[in-house]
Tab-separated table of C-alpha atoms in Angstrom:
chain	number	residue	atom	x	y	z
A	1	MET	CA	129.232	102.044	67.788
A	2	SER	CA	126.106	99.700	66.498
A	3	HIS	CA	124.940	96.445	67.936
A	4	ALA	CA	122.935	93.284	66.778
A	5	LYS	CA	120.523	93.606	70.147
A	6	VAL	CA	119.825	95.433	72.528
A	7	VAL	CA	120.843	94.742	75.806
A	8	THR	CA	119.713	95.782	79.300
A	9	ARG	CA	120.259	95.177	82.721
A	10	PHE	CA	118.993	95.835	86.549
A	11	ALA	CA	121.115	95.066	88.744
A	12	PRO	CA	120.491	95.940	92.661
A	13	SER	CA	121.900	95.043	95.797
A	14	PRO	CA	120.378	92.434	97.748
A	15	THR	CA	120.665	94.811	101.076
A	16	GLY	CA	117.104	95.645	101.597
A	17	PHE	CA	113.640	96.198	99.403
A	18	LEU	CA	112.653	97.318	96.004
A	19	HIS	CA	113.196	101.315	96.522
A	20	ILE	CA	111.362	102.930	94.226
A	21	GLY	CA	114.422	104.662	92.415
A	22	GLY	CA	115.595	101.391	91.501
A	23	ALA	CA	112.001	100.387	90.409
A	24	ARG	CA	112.089	103.149	87.990
A	25	THR	CA	115.179	102.325	86.686
A	26	ALA	CA	114.185	98.817	86.151
A	27	LEU	CA	111.024	100.524	84.438
A	28	PHE	CA	113.367	102.306	81.972
A	29	ASN	CA	115.943	99.447	81.151
A	30	TYR	CA	112.427	96.977	81.090
A	31	TYR	CA	110.642	99.462	78.280
A	32	PHE	CA	113.730	100.438	76.212
A	33	ALA	CA	114.786	96.962	76.026
A	34	LYS	CA	111.296	96.144	74.775
A	35	HIS	CA	111.136	99.086	72.580
A	36	ASN	CA	114.260	97.368	70.684
A	37	ASP	CA	113.136	94.288	70.501
A	38	GLY	CA	115.606	93.257	73.271
A	39	GLU	CA	116.706	91.406	76.145
A	40	PHE	CA	115.999	92.536	80.034
A	41	ARG	CA	118.048	91.054	82.202
A	42	LEU	CA	118.751	90.847	86.266
A	43	ARG	CA	121.614	90.708	87.794
A	44	ILE	CA	121.345	90.582	91.800
A	45	GLU	CA	125.356	92.170	92.660
A	46	ASP	CA	125.621	90.107	96.133
A	47	THR	CA	129.527	90.504	96.582
A	48	ASP	CA	128.893	92.656	99.666
A	49	LYS	CA	128.768	89.098	101.738
A	50	LYS	CA	127.969	91.270	105.052
A	51	ARG	CA	125.190	92.969	103.825
A	52	SER	CA	123.824	90.695	101.490
A	53	THR	CA	121.064	88.375	102.529
A	54	ALA	CA	118.737	85.843	100.971
A	55	GLU	CA	115.345	87.795	102.479
A	56	ALA	CA	116.982	90.912	100.971
A	57	THR	CA	116.746	88.833	97.379
A	58	GLN	CA	113.393	87.079	97.780
A	59	ALA	CA	112.526	90.922	98.820
A	60	ILE	CA	113.532	92.207	95.678
A	61	LEU	CA	112.136	89.382	93.776
A	62	ASN	CA	109.105	89.747	94.863
A	63	GLY	CA	108.809	93.314	94.260
A	64	MET	CA	109.610	93.163	90.701
A	65	ASN	CA	107.130	90.293	90.257
A	66	TRP	CA	104.100	92.466	92.193
A	67	LEU	CA	104.986	95.473	89.568
A	68	GLY	CA	105.296	93.230	86.786
A	69	ILE	CA	108.846	94.319	85.318
A	70	HIS	CA	109.588	90.517	84.082
A	71	HIS	CA	113.330	89.689	83.228
A	72	ASP	CA	114.733	87.509	80.081
A	73	ASN	CA	116.892	84.398	80.665
A	74	ASP	CA	118.359	83.469	84.077
A	75	ILE	CA	119.008	85.656	87.152
A	76	VAL	CA	122.765	86.135	87.543
A	77	TYR	CA	124.175	86.222	90.946
A	78	GLN	CA	127.127	88.372	90.760
A	79	SER	CA	128.921	86.168	93.994
A	80	GLN	CA	128.779	82.858	91.638
A	81	ASN	CA	131.333	84.709	89.034
A	82	GLU	CA	134.017	85.676	91.528
A	83	ALA	CA	136.546	83.146	89.420
A	84	ARG	CA	135.940	84.896	86.349
A	85	HIS	CA	136.367	88.104	87.971
A	86	LYS	CA	139.715	87.121	89.457
A	87	GLU	CA	140.779	85.718	85.640
A	88	ILE	CA	140.277	89.353	84.452
A	89	ALA	CA	142.223	90.503	87.040
A	90	ALA	CA	145.351	88.688	86.043
A	91	THR	CA	144.586	89.489	82.961
A	92	LEU	CA	144.893	93.474	83.667
A	93	ILE	CA	148.116	92.462	85.752
A	94	GLU	CA	149.665	90.552	82.683
A	95	THR	CA	148.788	93.712	80.203
A	96	GLY	CA	150.229	95.853	82.673
A	97	HIS	CA	147.194	98.127	83.367
A	98	ALA	CA	146.977	96.822	87.216
A	99	TYR	CA	149.560	96.162	89.825
A	100	LEU	CA	149.850	94.125	92.674
A	101	CYS	CA	150.037	96.993	95.919
A	102	TYR	CA	151.380	96.390	99.510
A	103	LEU	CA	150.448	99.223	101.006
A	104	SER	CA	149.884	97.989	104.962
A	105	PRO	CA	146.569	99.896	106.096
A	106	GLU	CA	148.321	102.929	107.803
A	107	GLU	CA	150.508	103.370	104.827
A	108	GLN	CA	147.350	103.791	102.504
A	109	ALA	CA	145.704	105.951	105.125
A	110	GLU	CA	149.238	107.952	104.691
A	111	GLU	CA	149.315	108.156	101.304
A	112	ARG	CA	146.286	108.991	100.837
A	113	GLN	CA	146.383	111.589	103.281
A	114	LYS	CA	149.277	112.734	101.235
A	115	SER	CA	147.553	113.078	97.914
A	116	ARG	CA	144.591	114.926	99.562
A	117	ASP	CA	147.239	117.702	100.920
A	118	GLU	CA	148.493	117.419	97.382
A	119	GLY	CA	145.331	118.031	95.572
A	120	ARG	CA	145.515	115.015	93.144
A	121	ALA	CA	144.402	111.555	93.189
A	122	PHE	CA	145.452	108.782	94.905
A	123	ARG	CA	148.657	107.128	93.497
A	124	SER	CA	150.203	104.029	94.866
A	125	PRO	CA	154.210	103.843	95.427
A	126	TYR	CA	153.788	99.931	93.849
A	127	ARG	CA	152.743	101.839	90.670
A	128	ASN	CA	156.123	102.201	89.682
A	129	THR	CA	157.434	98.883	88.058
A	130	ASP	CA	160.658	99.520	89.611
A	131	MET	CA	159.345	98.557	93.278
A	132	PRO	CA	160.037	95.430	94.954
A	133	ALA	CA	157.299	92.620	95.437
A	134	LYS	CA	156.698	91.498	98.797
A	135	ASP	CA	155.958	87.543	98.534
A	136	ASP	CA	155.287	87.293	102.181
A	137	THR	CA	153.033	90.741	102.698
A	138	PRO	CA	148.933	90.444	101.479
A	139	SER	CA	148.447	92.970	98.690
A	140	VAL	CA	145.338	94.861	96.993
A	141	VAL	CA	145.195	94.382	92.989
A	142	ARG	CA	144.956	98.356	91.358
A	143	PHE	CA	144.407	99.545	88.354
A	144	ARG	CA	146.342	101.614	86.513
A	145	VAL	CA	145.272	104.524	85.783
A	146	PRO	CA	146.323	105.978	82.218
A	147	ASP	CA	147.587	109.520	81.437
A	148	GLY	CA	144.854	111.273	79.239
A	149	GLU	CA	141.348	112.611	79.382
A	150	THR	CA	138.215	110.330	79.746
A	151	ILE	CA	135.220	111.177	77.606
A	152	LEU	CA	131.619	109.747	78.195
A	153	ASP	CA	128.819	110.370	75.608
A	154	ASP	CA	125.841	109.867	78.202
A	155	LYS	CA	122.647	109.270	76.489
A	156	VAL	CA	120.834	111.811	79.262
A	157	GLN	CA	123.978	113.770	80.738
A	158	GLY	CA	125.385	114.780	77.278
A	159	GLN	CA	129.139	114.684	76.769
A	160	VAL	CA	131.254	114.304	80.415
A	161	LYS	CA	134.409	114.652	80.431
A	162	TRP	CA	137.444	113.829	83.381
A	163	ASN	CA	141.054	114.351	83.423
A	164	ASN	CA	142.394	110.931	84.048
A	165	LYS	CA	145.015	112.460	87.027
A	166	ASP	CA	141.709	112.899	88.886
A	167	PHE	CA	140.683	109.046	89.007
A	168	ASP	CA	142.207	106.800	91.696
A	169	ASP	CA	143.931	103.792	90.786
A	170	LEU	CA	141.287	102.108	92.238
A	171	ILE	CA	141.172	98.714	94.174
A	172	LEU	CA	140.137	95.824	91.764
A	173	LEU	CA	140.865	92.647	94.134
A	174	ARG	CA	140.957	93.210	98.150
A	175	ALA	CA	143.911	91.900	99.939
A	176	ASP	CA	141.600	88.489	100.412
A	177	GLY	CA	141.255	88.271	97.149
A	178	SER	CA	137.713	89.140	96.847
A	179	PRO	CA	136.679	91.157	94.041
A	180	VAL	CA	134.943	94.504	94.166
A	181	TYR	CA	132.069	96.398	92.478
A	182	MET	CA	134.083	98.605	89.949
A	183	LEU	CA	135.711	95.372	88.355
A	184	ALA	CA	132.987	92.726	88.673
A	185	VAL	CA	130.056	94.853	87.261
A	186	ILE	CA	132.223	95.510	84.384
A	187	VAL	CA	133.291	92.007	83.704
A	188	ASP	CA	129.271	90.767	84.407
A	189	ASP	CA	127.906	93.415	82.138
A	190	HIS	CA	130.401	92.243	79.221
A	191	ASP	CA	129.743	88.435	79.512
A	192	MET	CA	126.309	89.595	79.913
A	193	GLY	CA	126.292	91.131	76.782
A	194	VAL	CA	124.996	94.324	77.969
A	195	THR	CA	124.833	97.353	75.433
A	196	HIS	CA	123.262	100.138	77.584
A	197	VAL	CA	123.991	100.588	81.252
A	198	ILE	CA	121.116	102.555	82.980
A	199	ARG	CA	121.341	103.592	85.874
A	200	GLY	CA	121.591	106.223	89.078
A	201	ASP	CA	123.514	109.956	88.092
A	202	ASP	CA	125.406	108.910	91.497
A	203	HIS	CA	127.197	106.816	88.786
A	204	LEU	CA	128.288	109.119	86.713
A	205	VAL	CA	131.903	108.941	87.748
A	206	ASN	CA	131.834	105.255	87.899
A	207	GLY	CA	131.043	105.400	84.126
A	208	GLY	CA	134.020	107.796	83.353
A	209	ARG	CA	136.383	104.665	85.365
A	210	GLN	CA	134.700	101.940	84.274
A	211	LYS	CA	135.494	102.930	80.623
A	212	LEU	CA	139.121	103.140	81.405
A	213	ILE	CA	138.881	99.479	82.279
A	214	TYR	CA	136.598	98.283	79.294
A	215	GLN	CA	139.523	100.259	77.113
A	216	ALA	CA	142.329	98.408	78.917
A	217	LEU	CA	140.509	95.159	78.046
A	218	GLY	CA	140.111	95.435	74.854
A	219	TRP	CA	136.529	95.178	74.795
A	220	ASP	CA	133.572	97.228	73.623
A	221	VAL	CA	132.275	100.092	75.213
A	222	PRO	CA	128.201	99.937	76.525
A	223	GLU	CA	126.271	102.923	75.864
A	224	PHE	CA	125.356	104.393	79.264
A	225	ALA	CA	122.664	106.822	79.954
A	226	HIS	CA	123.042	108.155	83.779
A	227	ILE	CA	119.198	109.059	85.138
A	228	PRO	CA	118.904	111.542	87.761
A	229	LEU	CA	117.724	110.653	91.069
A	230	ILE	CA	113.906	110.892	92.580
A	231	PHE	CA	113.540	113.984	95.014
A	232	GLY	CA	110.952	114.173	97.986
A	233	PRO	CA	108.048	116.818	96.662
A	234	ASP	CA	110.409	119.340	99.042
A	235	GLY	CA	112.987	119.160	96.446
A	236	LYS	CA	115.116	117.551	98.763
A	237	LYS	CA	116.966	114.107	97.829
A	238	LEU	CA	114.476	111.346	98.489
A	239	SER	CA	114.577	109.575	102.186
A	240	LYS	CA	112.208	108.208	105.128
A	241	ARG	CA	110.941	111.948	105.907
A	242	HIS	CA	109.489	111.549	102.651
A	243	GLY	CA	107.048	108.463	103.725
A	244	ALA	CA	106.811	105.249	102.187
A	245	LEU	CA	110.330	104.501	100.147
A	246	GLY	CA	109.901	100.414	98.933
A	247	VAL	CA	107.300	98.997	96.448
A	248	ASP	CA	105.928	96.718	99.034
A	249	ALA	CA	104.476	100.082	100.517
A	250	TYR	CA	102.634	101.714	97.978
A	251	GLU	CA	101.418	97.919	97.129
A	252	ASN	CA	100.100	97.809	100.863
A	253	MET	CA	98.916	101.719	100.299
A	254	GLY	CA	96.562	100.107	97.987
A	255	TYR	CA	97.906	101.218	94.518
A	256	ILE	CA	98.093	98.368	91.551
A	257	PRO	CA	101.125	97.552	89.367
A	258	ALA	CA	99.781	98.876	86.446
A	259	GLY	CA	99.308	102.832	87.766
A	260	LEU	CA	102.474	102.636	90.023
A	261	ARG	CA	104.730	101.204	86.481
A	262	ASN	CA	102.841	104.453	84.234
A	263	TYR	CA	104.021	107.367	87.178
A	264	LEU	CA	107.260	105.487	87.726
A	265	THR	CA	107.657	105.696	84.393
A	266	ARG	CA	106.263	109.099	84.096
A	267	LEU	CA	108.656	110.670	86.586
A	268	GLY	CA	111.401	111.821	84.615
A	269	TRP	CA	110.579	110.547	81.379
A	270	ALA	CA	107.738	112.191	78.507
A	271	ASN	CA	106.856	111.607	75.442
A	272	LYS	CA	104.734	114.774	74.253
A	273	ASP	CA	101.638	114.702	75.970
A	274	MET	CA	101.679	111.169	77.092
A	275	GLU	CA	99.934	110.655	80.548
A	276	VAL	CA	98.546	108.010	81.222
A	277	PHE	CA	99.373	105.060	79.197
A	278	THR	CA	99.841	101.298	78.956
A	279	ASP	CA	102.925	99.080	78.773
A	280	GLU	CA	101.844	98.519	75.451
A	281	GLN	CA	101.824	102.195	74.491
A	282	VAL	CA	105.059	103.179	76.598
A	283	SER	CA	107.063	99.781	75.262
A	284	ASN	CA	106.339	101.415	71.789
A	285	VAL	CA	107.577	104.770	72.523
A	286	PHE	CA	110.392	104.498	75.215
A	287	SER	CA	113.876	106.269	73.921
A	288	LEU	CA	116.580	107.772	76.113
A	289	SER	CA	116.400	110.680	74.915
A	290	GLY	CA	112.951	111.542	76.772
A	291	ILE	CA	114.460	111.370	79.859
A	292	ASN	CA	115.034	114.615	81.761
A	293	LYS	CA	118.315	115.816	83.136
A	294	SER	CA	117.149	117.338	85.644
A	295	PRO	CA	116.070	115.309	89.481
A	296	ALA	CA	111.984	115.123	89.844
A	297	ARG	CA	110.040	115.241	92.486
A	298	LEU	CA	107.195	113.004	93.942
A	299	ASP	CA	103.898	113.863	93.379
A	300	PHE	CA	101.807	112.049	95.727
A	301	ASP	CA	98.331	113.666	94.258
A	302	LYS	CA	99.571	112.696	90.872
A	303	MET	CA	100.298	109.185	91.917
A	304	ALA	CA	96.721	108.685	93.132
A	305	PHE	CA	95.339	110.529	90.210
A	306	ILE	CA	97.447	108.539	87.989
A	307	ASN	CA	96.174	105.039	89.968
A	308	GLY	CA	92.898	106.073	89.919
A	309	GLN	CA	92.882	105.888	86.021
A	310	HIS	CA	94.812	102.646	85.902
A	311	MET	CA	91.958	101.359	87.856
A	312	ALA	CA	88.950	102.372	86.072
A	313	MET	CA	90.409	100.728	82.857
A	314	CYS	CA	91.437	97.293	85.008
A	315	ASP	CA	89.101	94.393	84.335
A	316	THR	CA	86.896	93.702	86.978
A	317	GLU	CA	88.217	89.983	88.410
A	318	ASP	CA	91.465	91.666	88.201
A	319	LEU	CA	90.814	94.881	90.260
A	320	LEU	CA	88.191	92.334	92.474
A	321	LYS	CA	91.712	90.515	93.296
A	322	TYR	CA	93.856	93.104	94.313
A	323	ALA	CA	91.332	94.487	96.301
A	324	HIS	CA	90.139	91.790	98.033
A	325	ARG	CA	92.177	91.942	100.805
A	326	PHE	CA	91.510	95.198	101.491
A	327	LEU	CA	88.037	94.606	101.426
A	328	GLU	CA	88.431	91.299	103.995
A	329	ASP	CA	90.317	94.024	106.210
A	330	LYS	CA	87.389	95.985	105.985
A	331	ASN	CA	84.500	92.798	106.210
A	332	GLU	CA	87.445	91.503	109.215
A	333	GLY	CA	86.925	88.468	107.890
A	334	PRO	CA	86.899	86.466	104.633
A	335	LEU	CA	83.914	87.029	102.073
A	336	GLU	CA	81.529	84.770	101.326
A	337	ALA	CA	80.382	83.823	98.138
A	338	ILE	CA	77.436	86.005	97.795
A	339	GLN	CA	79.592	89.589	99.212
A	340	ILE	CA	81.995	88.773	96.308
A	341	GLU	CA	79.560	88.446	93.496
A	342	GLN	CA	77.629	92.000	94.928
A	343	LEU	CA	81.092	93.553	94.379
A	344	LYS	CA	81.661	92.555	91.319
A	345	ASN	CA	78.336	94.266	90.536
A	346	ALA	CA	79.201	97.031	92.206
A	347	LEU	CA	82.651	97.634	91.241
A	348	PRO	CA	81.835	99.402	87.497
A	349	HIS	CA	79.401	102.029	89.062
A	350	ILE	CA	82.400	102.435	92.253
A	351	THR	CA	85.567	102.575	90.913
A	352	GLY	CA	85.529	105.764	89.594
A	353	ARG	CA	85.008	106.997	92.983
A	354	ALA	CA	88.942	105.503	93.863
A	355	LYS	CA	92.222	106.448	93.144
A	356	THR	CA	93.783	103.390	95.634
A	357	LEU	CA	92.514	100.328	96.574
A	358	ILE	CA	92.171	101.407	100.350
A	359	GLU	CA	89.358	104.299	98.876
A	360	LEU	CA	88.093	101.113	97.022
A	361	ALA	CA	87.473	99.266	100.099
A	362	ASP	CA	86.128	102.140	101.877
A	363	GLN	CA	83.428	102.902	98.997
A	364	LEU	CA	82.485	99.311	98.294
A	365	PHE	CA	81.693	98.297	102.205
A	366	PHE	CA	78.741	99.905	102.633
A	367	ILE	CA	77.745	96.641	99.987
A	368	ILE	CA	79.711	93.915	102.641
A	369	ARG	CA	79.056	95.444	105.999
A	370	PRO	CA	77.041	93.101	108.450
A	371	ARG	CA	73.559	93.474	109.640
A	372	PRO	CA	72.294	95.046	111.457
A	373	VAL	CA	73.762	98.053	110.251
A	374	PRO	CA	75.166	100.288	113.361
A	375	LEU	CA	73.372	104.004	113.516
A	376	THR	CA	75.782	106.129	115.690
A	377	GLY	CA	77.296	109.546	115.833
A	378	LYS	CA	76.399	112.033	112.507
A	379	THR	CA	74.487	108.655	111.365
A	380	LYS	CA	72.264	108.543	114.255
A	381	LYS	CA	71.171	112.194	114.195
A	382	SER	CA	69.356	111.836	111.313
A	383	LEU	CA	67.133	109.275	112.493
A	384	LYS	CA	65.072	112.069	114.324
A	385	PRO	CA	60.694	111.307	114.542
A	386	ASP	CA	59.979	112.865	111.773
A	387	ALA	CA	61.779	110.822	109.553
A	388	GLU	CA	60.032	107.180	111.210
A	389	PRO	CA	56.948	107.444	109.134
A	390	ARG	CA	58.604	108.441	106.173
A	391	LEU	CA	60.732	105.353	106.487
A	392	ARG	CA	57.626	102.979	107.140
A	393	ASP	CA	56.560	104.621	103.570
A	394	LEU	CA	59.648	104.021	102.000
A	395	HIS	CA	60.046	100.354	103.181
A	396	PHE	CA	55.855	99.921	101.710
A	397	LEU	CA	56.768	101.676	98.473
A	398	LEU	CA	60.390	99.688	97.521
A	399	SER	CA	58.334	96.755	98.732
A	400	ALA	CA	55.899	97.306	95.955
A	401	ILE	CA	58.611	97.380	93.064
A	402	GLU	CA	58.593	94.247	90.742
A	403	GLN	CA	62.287	91.952	90.903
A	404	ASP	CA	62.757	92.989	87.151
A	405	GLN	CA	62.229	97.078	87.938
A	406	TRP	CA	64.949	96.992	90.440
A	407	ASN	CA	67.383	99.311	89.194
A	408	THR	CA	68.347	102.586	89.401
A	409	GLY	CA	66.212	104.527	86.873
A	410	TYR	CA	62.776	102.996	88.270
A	411	ILE	CA	63.887	103.614	91.822
A	412	SER	CA	64.738	107.143	91.509
A	413	ASP	CA	61.549	108.025	89.460
A	414	GLN	CA	59.531	106.422	92.707
A	415	LEU	CA	61.426	108.113	95.087
A	416	ASP	CA	60.493	111.420	93.195
A	417	THR	CA	57.341	110.871	93.226
A	418	TYR	CA	56.953	110.066	96.871
A	419	THR	CA	58.576	113.448	97.643
A	420	GLN	CA	56.220	115.208	95.329
A	421	LYS	CA	53.231	113.385	96.251
A	422	GLU	CA	54.352	114.255	100.396
A	423	GLU	CA	55.475	118.066	99.049
A	424	ILE	CA	58.726	117.236	100.739
A	425	GLY	CA	62.361	117.990	100.060
A	426	PHE	CA	64.601	115.043	99.140
A	427	GLY	CA	66.691	116.038	101.911
A	428	LYS	CA	63.640	114.367	103.928
A	429	ILE	CA	64.142	111.108	103.295
A	430	GLY	CA	67.580	111.179	101.644
A	431	PRO	CA	69.430	111.239	105.051
A	432	PRO	CA	67.610	108.578	107.226
A	433	LEU	CA	67.137	106.421	103.966
A	434	ARG	CA	70.975	106.707	103.557
A	435	ALA	CA	71.563	105.645	107.595
A	436	CYS	CA	69.629	102.372	107.255
A	437	LEU	CA	70.802	101.694	104.245
A	438	THR	CA	74.966	102.368	104.643
A	439	GLY	CA	75.803	103.300	108.301
A	440	GLY	CA	77.394	106.234	107.623
A	441	ALA	CA	79.521	104.621	105.047
A	442	PRO	CA	80.563	106.309	101.817
A	443	SER	CA	78.329	105.347	99.036
A	444	PRO	CA	76.792	106.497	95.852
A	445	ASP	CA	73.576	108.002	94.329
A	446	LEU	CA	70.818	106.958	96.713
A	447	ALA	CA	68.939	105.004	94.012
A	448	LEU	CA	72.260	103.343	93.029
A	449	VAL	CA	72.487	102.062	96.180
A	450	LEU	CA	69.808	100.434	96.723
A	451	GLU	CA	70.137	98.777	93.246
A	452	LEU	CA	73.460	97.552	94.050
A	453	LEU	CA	72.101	96.119	97.535
A	454	GLY	CA	69.526	94.194	95.710
A	455	LYS	CA	65.732	94.414	97.121
A	456	ASP	CA	65.653	91.734	99.936
A	457	GLU	CA	68.872	93.198	101.269
A	458	ALA	CA	67.632	96.930	101.282
A	459	LEU	CA	64.090	96.050	102.809
A	460	GLY	CA	66.015	94.278	105.493
A	461	ARG	CA	68.149	97.109	106.466
A	462	ILE	CA	65.283	99.649	106.451
A	463	ARG	CA	63.396	96.671	108.670
A	464	ASP	CA	66.030	96.338	111.274
A	465	CYS	CA	66.411	100.498	111.604
A	466	LEU	CA	62.975	100.440	112.237
A	467	ASP	CA	63.053	97.326	114.713
A	468	ILE	CA	65.932	98.637	116.253
A	469	PHE	CA	66.145	102.237	116.605
A	470	TYR	CA	62.604	102.947	116.473
A	471	ASN	CA	61.910	99.501	118.418
A	472	LYS	CA	58.277	99.056	116.040
A	473	ASN	CA	58.183	96.104	113.804
A	474	THR	CA	57.165	96.991	110.379
A	475	GLU	CA	55.060	93.460	109.699
């Protein structure tokens, strides 16, 4: 069937954090809607009053906001639609597609066991219209599964068939009158104008059951696309043993939103040789036909690679904002204005050396670490007695460089000239000079380190080393 406008939705239950599997489902819905100039809606399925919490709802909203998945229109809260759900249940009873079931919990257990023993789906004896009603007895509302066959032309799984005799007469309203998921989701999707239901393939059988209810109500049946679950690197269903499961954990691990969006979208979806892409690029080509039917495996190396590519493409100001808290952790306190300016200047030179914000903070730490730079362990070992006169020479040499010549190229030439004059290899000056400047922190080419530190800071660190380690003053 054709639709005037594509409408998709993401409908999480607020019982915990935003799972990366749920985030991928949201992304598939989001990009499919964008590709078709449609709408992407958000619904919080909070009908499970015992497990749903405001904290979990906020965690989901925070996760989506951080990841950059922005919904259209207002959020729909399923619990607020209970009256509408009950109205539709009453309609199904009136049209003969549902009935009141008065089985007690004990009687229901007996009937369910009987159905298992006979190898058939559950059927309540109250399904028969000649069973007398019991006005003073609690009842549930059950859907009356029709005879025949149900065929679902799934956009990912292909055509799936079920014999209706294998479907239970499922409950629509509980004995306390509250609606169950299977009814609420259909009513809400219909009322929201959802045209495409894109969700995990653990709901595939639900798709068949729900199609019967849509047909009983005379409503258009949306297109279904049941996507495979995410497996761990070992090929087993993703669980806590595989590490981080929530989007918030990946934020804390130093991934940026664009990188994680790219990786999760590419996880189980493909378009030719697209590997690293922007939102605009994927929105232009996203289709359900690109989703693989087989489960996708998490690959943390690939995740980090893609994240690193997006860090390299990221605007300097934005990247610094993402990295700010990691840099403050390394700095063990707030960053000063001069440090922030130094970091801005350094980022274009350093970003390509890191795949996460944690790695980036490690790579930038040499710039902001306080003086005097501590000299311990292996770093200290490079400061041998014969390094002292060479460090004194280098301090004098670098002091003579004019401020407008303080750049990587000129500094590199001066260091090369010195080693040639002294007839020594660079290994004689490189390790001790790097020790003075960085204290053993990860760092790039030595001439670039000197440029990024700036003349005054670089000379000050060399002087500190000579004063403290060798206990001699260069002045």
